CSV table of C-alpha atoms in Angstrom, one decimal:
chain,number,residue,atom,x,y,z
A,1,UNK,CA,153.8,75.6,65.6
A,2,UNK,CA,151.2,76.3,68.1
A,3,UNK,CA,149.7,79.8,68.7
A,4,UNK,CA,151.7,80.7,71.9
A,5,UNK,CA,154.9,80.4,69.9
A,6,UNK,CA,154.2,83.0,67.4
A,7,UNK,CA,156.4,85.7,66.5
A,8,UNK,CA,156.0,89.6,67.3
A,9,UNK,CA,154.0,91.3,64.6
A,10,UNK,CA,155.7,94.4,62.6
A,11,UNK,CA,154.7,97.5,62.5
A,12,UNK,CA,152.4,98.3,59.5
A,13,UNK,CA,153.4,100.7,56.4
A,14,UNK,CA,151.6,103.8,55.4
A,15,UNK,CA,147.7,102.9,54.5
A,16,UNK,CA,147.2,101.8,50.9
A,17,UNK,CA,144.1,104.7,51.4
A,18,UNK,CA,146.2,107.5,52.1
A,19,UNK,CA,144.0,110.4,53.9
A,20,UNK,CA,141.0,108.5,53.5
A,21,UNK,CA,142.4,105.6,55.9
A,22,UNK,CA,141.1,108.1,58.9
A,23,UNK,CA,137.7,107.6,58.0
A,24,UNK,CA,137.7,103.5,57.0
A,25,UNK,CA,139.8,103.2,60.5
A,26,UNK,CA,136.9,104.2,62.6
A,27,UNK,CA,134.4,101.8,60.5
A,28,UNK,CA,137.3,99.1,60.8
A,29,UNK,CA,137.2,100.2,64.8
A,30,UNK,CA,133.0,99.8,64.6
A,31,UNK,CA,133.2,96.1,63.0
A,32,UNK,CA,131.8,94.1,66.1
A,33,UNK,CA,129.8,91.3,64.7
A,34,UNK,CA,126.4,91.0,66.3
A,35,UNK,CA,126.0,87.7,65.5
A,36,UNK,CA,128.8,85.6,66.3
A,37,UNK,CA,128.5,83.2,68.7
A,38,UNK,CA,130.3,85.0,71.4
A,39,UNK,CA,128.1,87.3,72.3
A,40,UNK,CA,126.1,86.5,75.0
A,41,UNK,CA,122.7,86.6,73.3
A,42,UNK,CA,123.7,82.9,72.0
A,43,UNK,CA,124.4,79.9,73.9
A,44,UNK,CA,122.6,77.4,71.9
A,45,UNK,CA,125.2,76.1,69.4
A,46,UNK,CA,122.6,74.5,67.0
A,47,UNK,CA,120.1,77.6,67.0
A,48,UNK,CA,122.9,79.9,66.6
A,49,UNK,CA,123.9,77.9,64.1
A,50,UNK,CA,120.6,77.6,61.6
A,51,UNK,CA,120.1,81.6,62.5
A,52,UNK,CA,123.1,82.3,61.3
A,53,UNK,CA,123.6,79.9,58.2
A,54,UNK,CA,120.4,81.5,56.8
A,55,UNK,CA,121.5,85.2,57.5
A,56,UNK,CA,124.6,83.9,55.6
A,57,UNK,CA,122.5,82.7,52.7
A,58,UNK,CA,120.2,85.6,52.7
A,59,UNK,CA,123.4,87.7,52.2
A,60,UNK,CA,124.5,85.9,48.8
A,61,UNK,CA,121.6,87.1,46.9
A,62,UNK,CA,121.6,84.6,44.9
A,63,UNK,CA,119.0,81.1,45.4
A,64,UNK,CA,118.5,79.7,42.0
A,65,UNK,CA,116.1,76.8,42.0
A,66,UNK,CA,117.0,72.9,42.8
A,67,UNK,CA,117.5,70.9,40.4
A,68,UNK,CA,118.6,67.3,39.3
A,69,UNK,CA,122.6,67.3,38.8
A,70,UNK,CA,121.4,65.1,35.2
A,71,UNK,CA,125.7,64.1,35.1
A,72,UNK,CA,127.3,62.8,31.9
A,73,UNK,CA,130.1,61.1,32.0
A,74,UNK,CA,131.8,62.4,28.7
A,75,UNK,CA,135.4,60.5,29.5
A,76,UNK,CA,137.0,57.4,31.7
A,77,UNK,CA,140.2,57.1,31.9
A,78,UNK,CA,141.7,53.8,33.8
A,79,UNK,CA,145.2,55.4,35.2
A,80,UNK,CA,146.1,52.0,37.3
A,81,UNK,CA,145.7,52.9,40.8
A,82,UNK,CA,142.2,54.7,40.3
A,83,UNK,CA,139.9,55.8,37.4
A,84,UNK,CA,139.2,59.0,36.4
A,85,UNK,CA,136.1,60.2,34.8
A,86,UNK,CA,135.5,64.0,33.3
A,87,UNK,CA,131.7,64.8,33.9
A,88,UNK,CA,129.2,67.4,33.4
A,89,UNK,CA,126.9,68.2,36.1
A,90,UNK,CA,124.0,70.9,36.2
A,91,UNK,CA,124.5,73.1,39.3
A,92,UNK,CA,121.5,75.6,38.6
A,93,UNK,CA,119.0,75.5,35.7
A,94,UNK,CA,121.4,77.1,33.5
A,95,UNK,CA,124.8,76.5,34.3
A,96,UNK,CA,126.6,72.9,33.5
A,97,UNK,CA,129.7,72.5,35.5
A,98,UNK,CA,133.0,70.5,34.0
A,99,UNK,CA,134.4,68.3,37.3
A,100,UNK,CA,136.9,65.3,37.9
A,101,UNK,CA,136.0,62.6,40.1
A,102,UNK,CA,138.7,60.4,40.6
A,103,UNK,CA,137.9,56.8,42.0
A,104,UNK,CA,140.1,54.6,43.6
A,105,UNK,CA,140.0,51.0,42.0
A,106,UNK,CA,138.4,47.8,43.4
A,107,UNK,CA,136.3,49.5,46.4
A,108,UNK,CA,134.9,46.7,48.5
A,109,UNK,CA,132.2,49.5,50.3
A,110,UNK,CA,131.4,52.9,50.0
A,111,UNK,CA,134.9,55.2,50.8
A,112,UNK,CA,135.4,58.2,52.3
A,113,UNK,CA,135.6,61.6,49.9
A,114,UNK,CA,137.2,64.4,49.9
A,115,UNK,CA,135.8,68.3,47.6
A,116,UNK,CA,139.3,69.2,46.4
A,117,UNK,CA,139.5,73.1,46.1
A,118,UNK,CA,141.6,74.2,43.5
A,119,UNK,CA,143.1,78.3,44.3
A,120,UNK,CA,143.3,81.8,42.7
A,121,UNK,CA,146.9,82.2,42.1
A,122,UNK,CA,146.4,85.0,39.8
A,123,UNK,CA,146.8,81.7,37.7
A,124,UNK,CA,143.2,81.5,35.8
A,125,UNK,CA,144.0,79.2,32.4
A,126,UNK,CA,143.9,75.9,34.9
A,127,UNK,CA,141.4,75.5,37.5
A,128,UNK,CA,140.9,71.4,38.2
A,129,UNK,CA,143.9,70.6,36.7
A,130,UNK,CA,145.9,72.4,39.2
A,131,UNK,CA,145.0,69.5,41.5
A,132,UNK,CA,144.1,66.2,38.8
A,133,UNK,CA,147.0,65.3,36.6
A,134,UNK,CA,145.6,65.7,33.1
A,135,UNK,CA,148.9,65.2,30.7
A,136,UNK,CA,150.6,66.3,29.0
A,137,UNK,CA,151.3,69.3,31.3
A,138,UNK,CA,152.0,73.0,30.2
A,139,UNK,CA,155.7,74.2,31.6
A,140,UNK,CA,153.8,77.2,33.4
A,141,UNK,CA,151.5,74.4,35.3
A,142,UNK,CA,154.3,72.4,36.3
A,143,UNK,CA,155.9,75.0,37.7
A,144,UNK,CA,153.0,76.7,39.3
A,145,UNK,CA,152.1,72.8,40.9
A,146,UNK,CA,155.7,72.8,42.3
A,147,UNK,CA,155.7,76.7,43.7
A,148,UNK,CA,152.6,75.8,45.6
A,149,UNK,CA,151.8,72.2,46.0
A,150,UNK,CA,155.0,70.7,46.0
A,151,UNK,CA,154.7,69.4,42.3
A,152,UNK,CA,152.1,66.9,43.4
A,153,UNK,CA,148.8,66.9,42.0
A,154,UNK,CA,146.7,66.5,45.0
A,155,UNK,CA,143.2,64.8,44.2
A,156,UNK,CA,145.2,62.3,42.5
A,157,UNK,CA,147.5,61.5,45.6
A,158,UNK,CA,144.4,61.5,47.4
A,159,UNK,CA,143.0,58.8,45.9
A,160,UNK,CA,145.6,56.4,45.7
A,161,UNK,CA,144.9,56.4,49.6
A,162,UNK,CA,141.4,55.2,48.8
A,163,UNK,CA,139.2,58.5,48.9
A,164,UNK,CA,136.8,59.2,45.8
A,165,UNK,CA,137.7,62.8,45.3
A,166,UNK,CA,135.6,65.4,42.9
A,167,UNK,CA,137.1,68.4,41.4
A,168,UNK,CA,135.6,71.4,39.9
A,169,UNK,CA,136.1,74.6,37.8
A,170,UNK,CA,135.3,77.7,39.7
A,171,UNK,CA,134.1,80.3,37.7
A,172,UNK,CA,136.2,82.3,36.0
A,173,UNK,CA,139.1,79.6,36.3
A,174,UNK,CA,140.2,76.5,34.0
A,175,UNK,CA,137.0,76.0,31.5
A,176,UNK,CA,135.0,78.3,32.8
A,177,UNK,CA,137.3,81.4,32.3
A,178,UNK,CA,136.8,84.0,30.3
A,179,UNK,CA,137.1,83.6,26.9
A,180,UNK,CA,137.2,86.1,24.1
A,181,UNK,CA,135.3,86.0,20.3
A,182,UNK,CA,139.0,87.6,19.5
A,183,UNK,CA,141.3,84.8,21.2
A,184,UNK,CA,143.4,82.6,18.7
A,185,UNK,CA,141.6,78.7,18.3
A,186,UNK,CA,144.5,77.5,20.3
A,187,UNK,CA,143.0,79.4,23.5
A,188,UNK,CA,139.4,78.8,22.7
A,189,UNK,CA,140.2,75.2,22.4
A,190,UNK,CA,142.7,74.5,25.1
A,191,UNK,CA,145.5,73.6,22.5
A,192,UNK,CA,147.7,72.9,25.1
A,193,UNK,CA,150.8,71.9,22.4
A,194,UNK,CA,150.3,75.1,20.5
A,195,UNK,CA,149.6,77.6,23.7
A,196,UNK,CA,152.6,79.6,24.6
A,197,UNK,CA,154.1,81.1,27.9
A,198,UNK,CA,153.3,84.7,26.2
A,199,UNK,CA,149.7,83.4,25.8
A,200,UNK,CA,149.4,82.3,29.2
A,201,UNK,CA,150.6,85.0,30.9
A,202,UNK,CA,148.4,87.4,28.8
A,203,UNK,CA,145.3,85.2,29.6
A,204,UNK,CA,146.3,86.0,33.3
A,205,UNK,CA,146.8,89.3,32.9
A,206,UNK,CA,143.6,89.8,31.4
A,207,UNK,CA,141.5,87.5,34.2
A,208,UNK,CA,143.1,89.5,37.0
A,209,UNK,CA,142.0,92.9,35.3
A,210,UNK,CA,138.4,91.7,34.6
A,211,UNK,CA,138.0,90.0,38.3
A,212,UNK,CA,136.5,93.8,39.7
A,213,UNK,CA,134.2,93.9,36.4
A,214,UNK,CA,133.4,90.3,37.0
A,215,UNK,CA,132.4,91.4,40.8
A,216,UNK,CA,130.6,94.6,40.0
A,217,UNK,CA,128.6,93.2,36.4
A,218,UNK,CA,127.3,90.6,39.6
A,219,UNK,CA,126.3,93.0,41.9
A,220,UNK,CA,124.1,94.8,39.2
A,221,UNK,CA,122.9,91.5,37.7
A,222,UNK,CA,121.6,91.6,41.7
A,223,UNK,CA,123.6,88.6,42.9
A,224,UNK,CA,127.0,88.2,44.2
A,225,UNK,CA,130.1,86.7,42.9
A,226,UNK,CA,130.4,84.3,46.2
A,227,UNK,CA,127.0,83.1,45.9
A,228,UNK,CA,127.5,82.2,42.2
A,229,UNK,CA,131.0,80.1,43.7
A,230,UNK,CA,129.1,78.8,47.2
A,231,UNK,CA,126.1,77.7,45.0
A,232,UNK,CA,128.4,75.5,42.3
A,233,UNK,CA,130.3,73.8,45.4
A,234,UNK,CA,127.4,73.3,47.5
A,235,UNK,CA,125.7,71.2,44.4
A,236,UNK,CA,128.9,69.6,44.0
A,237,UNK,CA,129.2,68.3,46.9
A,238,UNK,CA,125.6,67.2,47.0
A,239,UNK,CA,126.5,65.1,43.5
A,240,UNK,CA,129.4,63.6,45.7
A,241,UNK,CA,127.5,62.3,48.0
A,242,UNK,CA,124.9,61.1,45.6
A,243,UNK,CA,127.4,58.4,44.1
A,244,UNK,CA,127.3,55.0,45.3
A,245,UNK,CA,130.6,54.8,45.6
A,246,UNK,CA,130.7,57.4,48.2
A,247,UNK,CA,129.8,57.1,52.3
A,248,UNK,CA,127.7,60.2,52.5
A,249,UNK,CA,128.8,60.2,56.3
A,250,UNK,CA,132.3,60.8,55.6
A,251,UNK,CA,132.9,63.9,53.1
A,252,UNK,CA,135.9,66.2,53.6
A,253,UNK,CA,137.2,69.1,52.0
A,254,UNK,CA,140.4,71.4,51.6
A,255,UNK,CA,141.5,73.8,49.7
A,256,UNK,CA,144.2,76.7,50.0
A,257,UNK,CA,144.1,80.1,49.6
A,258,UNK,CA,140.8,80.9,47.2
A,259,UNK,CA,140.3,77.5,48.0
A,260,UNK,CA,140.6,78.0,51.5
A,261,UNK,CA,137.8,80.5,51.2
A,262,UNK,CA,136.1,78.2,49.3
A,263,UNK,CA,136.7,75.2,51.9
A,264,UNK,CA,135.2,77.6,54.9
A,265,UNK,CA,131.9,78.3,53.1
A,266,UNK,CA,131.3,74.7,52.1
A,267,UNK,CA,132.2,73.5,55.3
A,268,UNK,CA,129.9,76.2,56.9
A,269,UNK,CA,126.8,75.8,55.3
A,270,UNK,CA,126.8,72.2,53.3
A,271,UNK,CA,125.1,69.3,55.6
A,272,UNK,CA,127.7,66.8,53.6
A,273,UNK,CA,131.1,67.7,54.7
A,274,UNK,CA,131.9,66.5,58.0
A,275,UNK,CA,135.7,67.8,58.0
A,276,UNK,CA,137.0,70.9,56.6
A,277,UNK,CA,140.8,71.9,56.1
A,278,UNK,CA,141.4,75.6,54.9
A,279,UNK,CA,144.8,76.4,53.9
A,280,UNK,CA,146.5,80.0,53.9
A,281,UNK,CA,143.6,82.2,54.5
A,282,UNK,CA,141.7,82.1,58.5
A,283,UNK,CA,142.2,85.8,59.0
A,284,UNK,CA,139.8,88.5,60.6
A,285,UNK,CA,139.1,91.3,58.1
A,286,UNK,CA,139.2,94.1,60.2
A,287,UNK,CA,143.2,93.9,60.8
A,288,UNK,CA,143.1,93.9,57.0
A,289,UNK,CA,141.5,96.7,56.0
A,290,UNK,CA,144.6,99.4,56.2
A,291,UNK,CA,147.1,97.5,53.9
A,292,UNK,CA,145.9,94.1,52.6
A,293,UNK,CA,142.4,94.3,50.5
A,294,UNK,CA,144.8,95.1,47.6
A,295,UNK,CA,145.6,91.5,47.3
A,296,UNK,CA,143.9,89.9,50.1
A,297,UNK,CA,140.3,90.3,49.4
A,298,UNK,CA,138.5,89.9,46.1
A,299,UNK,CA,135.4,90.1,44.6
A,300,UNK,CA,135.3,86.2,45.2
A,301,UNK,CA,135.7,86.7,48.8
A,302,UNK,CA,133.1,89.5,49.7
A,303,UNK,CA,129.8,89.2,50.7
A,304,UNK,CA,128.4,92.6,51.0
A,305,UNK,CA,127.2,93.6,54.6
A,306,UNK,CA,127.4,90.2,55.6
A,307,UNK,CA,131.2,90.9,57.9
A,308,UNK,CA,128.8,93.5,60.1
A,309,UNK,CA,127.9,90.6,61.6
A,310,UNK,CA,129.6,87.2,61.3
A,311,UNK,CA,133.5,88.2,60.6
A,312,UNK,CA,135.5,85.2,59.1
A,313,UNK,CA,136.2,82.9,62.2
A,314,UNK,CA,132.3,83.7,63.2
A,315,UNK,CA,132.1,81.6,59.5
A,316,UNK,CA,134.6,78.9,60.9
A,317,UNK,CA,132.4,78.2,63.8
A,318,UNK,CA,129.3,77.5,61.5
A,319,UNK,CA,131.2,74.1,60.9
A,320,UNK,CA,130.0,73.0,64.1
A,321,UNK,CA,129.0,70.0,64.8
A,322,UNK,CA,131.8,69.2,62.0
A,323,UNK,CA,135.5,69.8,62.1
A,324,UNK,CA,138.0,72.5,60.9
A,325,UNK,CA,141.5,72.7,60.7
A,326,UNK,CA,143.4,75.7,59.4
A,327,UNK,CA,146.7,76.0,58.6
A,328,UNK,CA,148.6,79.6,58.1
A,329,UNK,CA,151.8,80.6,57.2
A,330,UNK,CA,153.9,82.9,59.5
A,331,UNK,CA,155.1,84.4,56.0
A,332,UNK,CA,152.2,85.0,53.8
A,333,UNK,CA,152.1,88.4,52.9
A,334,UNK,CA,148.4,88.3,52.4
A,335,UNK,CA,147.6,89.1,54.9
A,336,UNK,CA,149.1,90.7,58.5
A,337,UNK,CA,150.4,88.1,61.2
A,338,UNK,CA,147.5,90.3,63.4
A,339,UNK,CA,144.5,89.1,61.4
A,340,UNK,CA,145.1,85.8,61.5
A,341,UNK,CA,145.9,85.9,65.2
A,342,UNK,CA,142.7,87.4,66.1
A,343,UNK,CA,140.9,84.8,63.9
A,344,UNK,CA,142.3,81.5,64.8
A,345,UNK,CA,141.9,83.0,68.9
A,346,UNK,CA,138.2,83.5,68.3
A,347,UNK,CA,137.8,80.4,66.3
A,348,UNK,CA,139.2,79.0,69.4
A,349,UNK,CA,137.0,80.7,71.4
A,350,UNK,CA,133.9,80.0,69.8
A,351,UNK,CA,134.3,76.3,69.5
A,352,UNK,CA,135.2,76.1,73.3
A,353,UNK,CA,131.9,78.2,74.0
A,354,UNK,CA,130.4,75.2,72.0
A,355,UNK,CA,131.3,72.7,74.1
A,356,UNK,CA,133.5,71.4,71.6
A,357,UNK,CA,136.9,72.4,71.2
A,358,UNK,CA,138.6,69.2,70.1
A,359,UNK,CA,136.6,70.3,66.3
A,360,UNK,CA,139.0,73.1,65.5
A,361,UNK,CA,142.7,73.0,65.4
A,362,UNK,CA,144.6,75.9,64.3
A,363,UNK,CA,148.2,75.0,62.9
A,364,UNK,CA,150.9,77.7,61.6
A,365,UNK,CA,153.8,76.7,59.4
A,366,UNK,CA,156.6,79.1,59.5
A,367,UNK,CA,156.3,79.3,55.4
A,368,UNK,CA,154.6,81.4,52.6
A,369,UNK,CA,151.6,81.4,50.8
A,370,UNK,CA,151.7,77.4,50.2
A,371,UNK,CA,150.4,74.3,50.7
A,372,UNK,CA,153.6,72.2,51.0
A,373,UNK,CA,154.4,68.7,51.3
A,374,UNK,CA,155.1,69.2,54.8
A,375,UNK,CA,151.7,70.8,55.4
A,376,UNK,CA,150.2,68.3,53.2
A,377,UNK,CA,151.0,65.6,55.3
A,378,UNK,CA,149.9,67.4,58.8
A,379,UNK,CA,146.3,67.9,56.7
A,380,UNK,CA,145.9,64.6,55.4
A,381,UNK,CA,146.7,62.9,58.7
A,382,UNK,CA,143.6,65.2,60.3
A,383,UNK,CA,141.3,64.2,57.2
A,384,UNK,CA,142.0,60.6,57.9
A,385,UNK,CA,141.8,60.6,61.5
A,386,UNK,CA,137.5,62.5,61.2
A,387,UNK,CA,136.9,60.7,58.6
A,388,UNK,CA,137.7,57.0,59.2
């Protein structure tokens, strides 16, 4: 469904705010980003670009130092159509990151590859596994993979079409959740025979109440919980394209919804991924702000100060001179039919002010908060077409 086809948007409730909406309304009103590429102070897409990626990066506080990824390979598994290894890379100094890399069997040359982006979900027990098939599956994964992927696990579809595709766990998700000195062995050690649907859903309940302490222990540690996520992908990535397996010159990514988020700042700011496909979330924030930060924007999404001046499709355009697609649904309740309007038109905009607007594509699906077979297939065709 292109943009011209899109349905009238509804009226919005009462603000979640209440009397202090009047106030936030005229900040929301005041949000003009000064640096976004259509203003008329830019018209150099590639110095726009490194002014703005680095004002981006300042606003993470967090730079750790480089270092070597120094992977182990701790499992292969040979699964017919591809083999799948379970490594341990270092992303910073201190942190060691648990990913996937899943490699399609008798490459004859180096093959495209794709950063898989696994989402929130309010589902935090499984991070990687939400998009690797790692039996034998828990009922609540199953079902979660068949609500929002259309039971398919994704990275391993992927490369049975020939891409090497890497995985990881984003903090707080999967292996690198949050774990307890009090939780049962069967939760500390990913029991997943003895875990029950009451632990699961506790675990979740739990994760989603931390997320703001998660958030604010980050801002007083003096970095932010973005960075800590942009940083891990970013060295990921770099890992990716550091196998010999792997044409450097044709990395992709995609993720939805967290993912999504994730898929825009990778795509924005690392030099590896030529092709980016975000999934359920290209929305302008200022629409947003009256009725859909409740659910709509976390802790893992903002970068403080930093919307001032680039607001979300202002990110999109940092892909340039790369490729986006994003895909929305015309029934995700997170966020109004308005903000992602208003973001997908400027995206629009600012790649055409580029000189390059065949590198965006904006696609709604008249669907929910998904990433469907249907839009599966609309993604994967883009992937393939930038990046063979």
């Amino acid at each position: 469904m292109n943009e011209n086809s899109l349905p009238e948007m509804q009226s919005a409730p009462l603000p979640d705010l209440g009397s202090h909406w009047e106030l936030f309304e005229k900040l929301s009103a005041q949000c003009q980003p000064k640096m976004s590429f259509l203003e008329d102070a830019f018209q150099d897409p590639q110095a726009w670009t490194e002014q703005a990626r680095r004002y981006f990066l300042d606003s993470l506080h967090y730079s750790p130092p480089p270092c070597p990824p120094d992977p182990e390979v701790v499992e292969r598994v040979d699964l017919g159509t591809h083999i799948r290894e379970r490594v341990l890379i270092s992303t910073t100094p201190n942190i060691r990151v648990p990913v996937y890399v899943l490699l399609p069997k008798n490459l004859s040359q180096p093959a495209p590859a794709l950063v898989a982006l696994h989402d929130h979900g309010g589902f935090y027990f499984w991070g990687k596994e939400k998009l690797v098939h790692i039996p034998p599956e828990h009922p609540a994964l199953v079902r979660f993979k068949t609500k929002n992927y259309g039971n398919l696990s994704l990275a391993d579809e992927l490369a049975k079409r020939g891409y090497v595709v890497i995985v990881s766990d984003m903090l707080h998700w999967g292996e690198r959740a949050m774990y307890l000195d009090a939780d049962p062995e069967r939760i500390k050690h990913r029991d997943m025979p003895a875990i029950t649907e009451d632990d699961i859903q506790q675990f979740h309940d739990r994760s989603w109440a931390h997320e703001e302490l998660m958030g604010r222990t980050a801002l007083t540690c003096g970095v932010t919980w973005p960075g800590l996520i942009i940083w891990d992908d970013l060295r990921v990535a770099d890992y990716l394209a550091s196998r010999p397996e792997v044409d450097a010159s044709r990395i992709g990514c995609f993720g939805l919804s967290v993912g999504s988020t994730r898929a825009v700042f990778l795509g924005a700011l690392s030099p590896h991924v030529r092709a980016s496909v975000a999934v359920c979330w290209m929305a302008s924030y200022p629409p947003m702000a009256r009725n859909h930060v409740r659910y709509g924007i976390g802790y893992t999404k903002l970068v403080p100060g930093l919307y001032g001046n680039l607001d979300w499709p202002d990110l999109a355009g940092l892909h340039w001179p790369g490729h986006l697609m994003t895909i929305n649904g015309l029934k995700d309740p997170l966020y109004p039919l308005e903000a992602a309007r208003t973001a997908t038109e400027k995206a629009k905009r600012i790649f055409e002010k580029m000189g390059s607007p065949e590198n965006y594509e904006a696609v709604y699906f008249d669907g929910p908060h998904e990433f469907n077979i249907e839009m599966q297939e609309k993604a994967f065709a883009w992937l393939e077409e930038k990046l063979t």
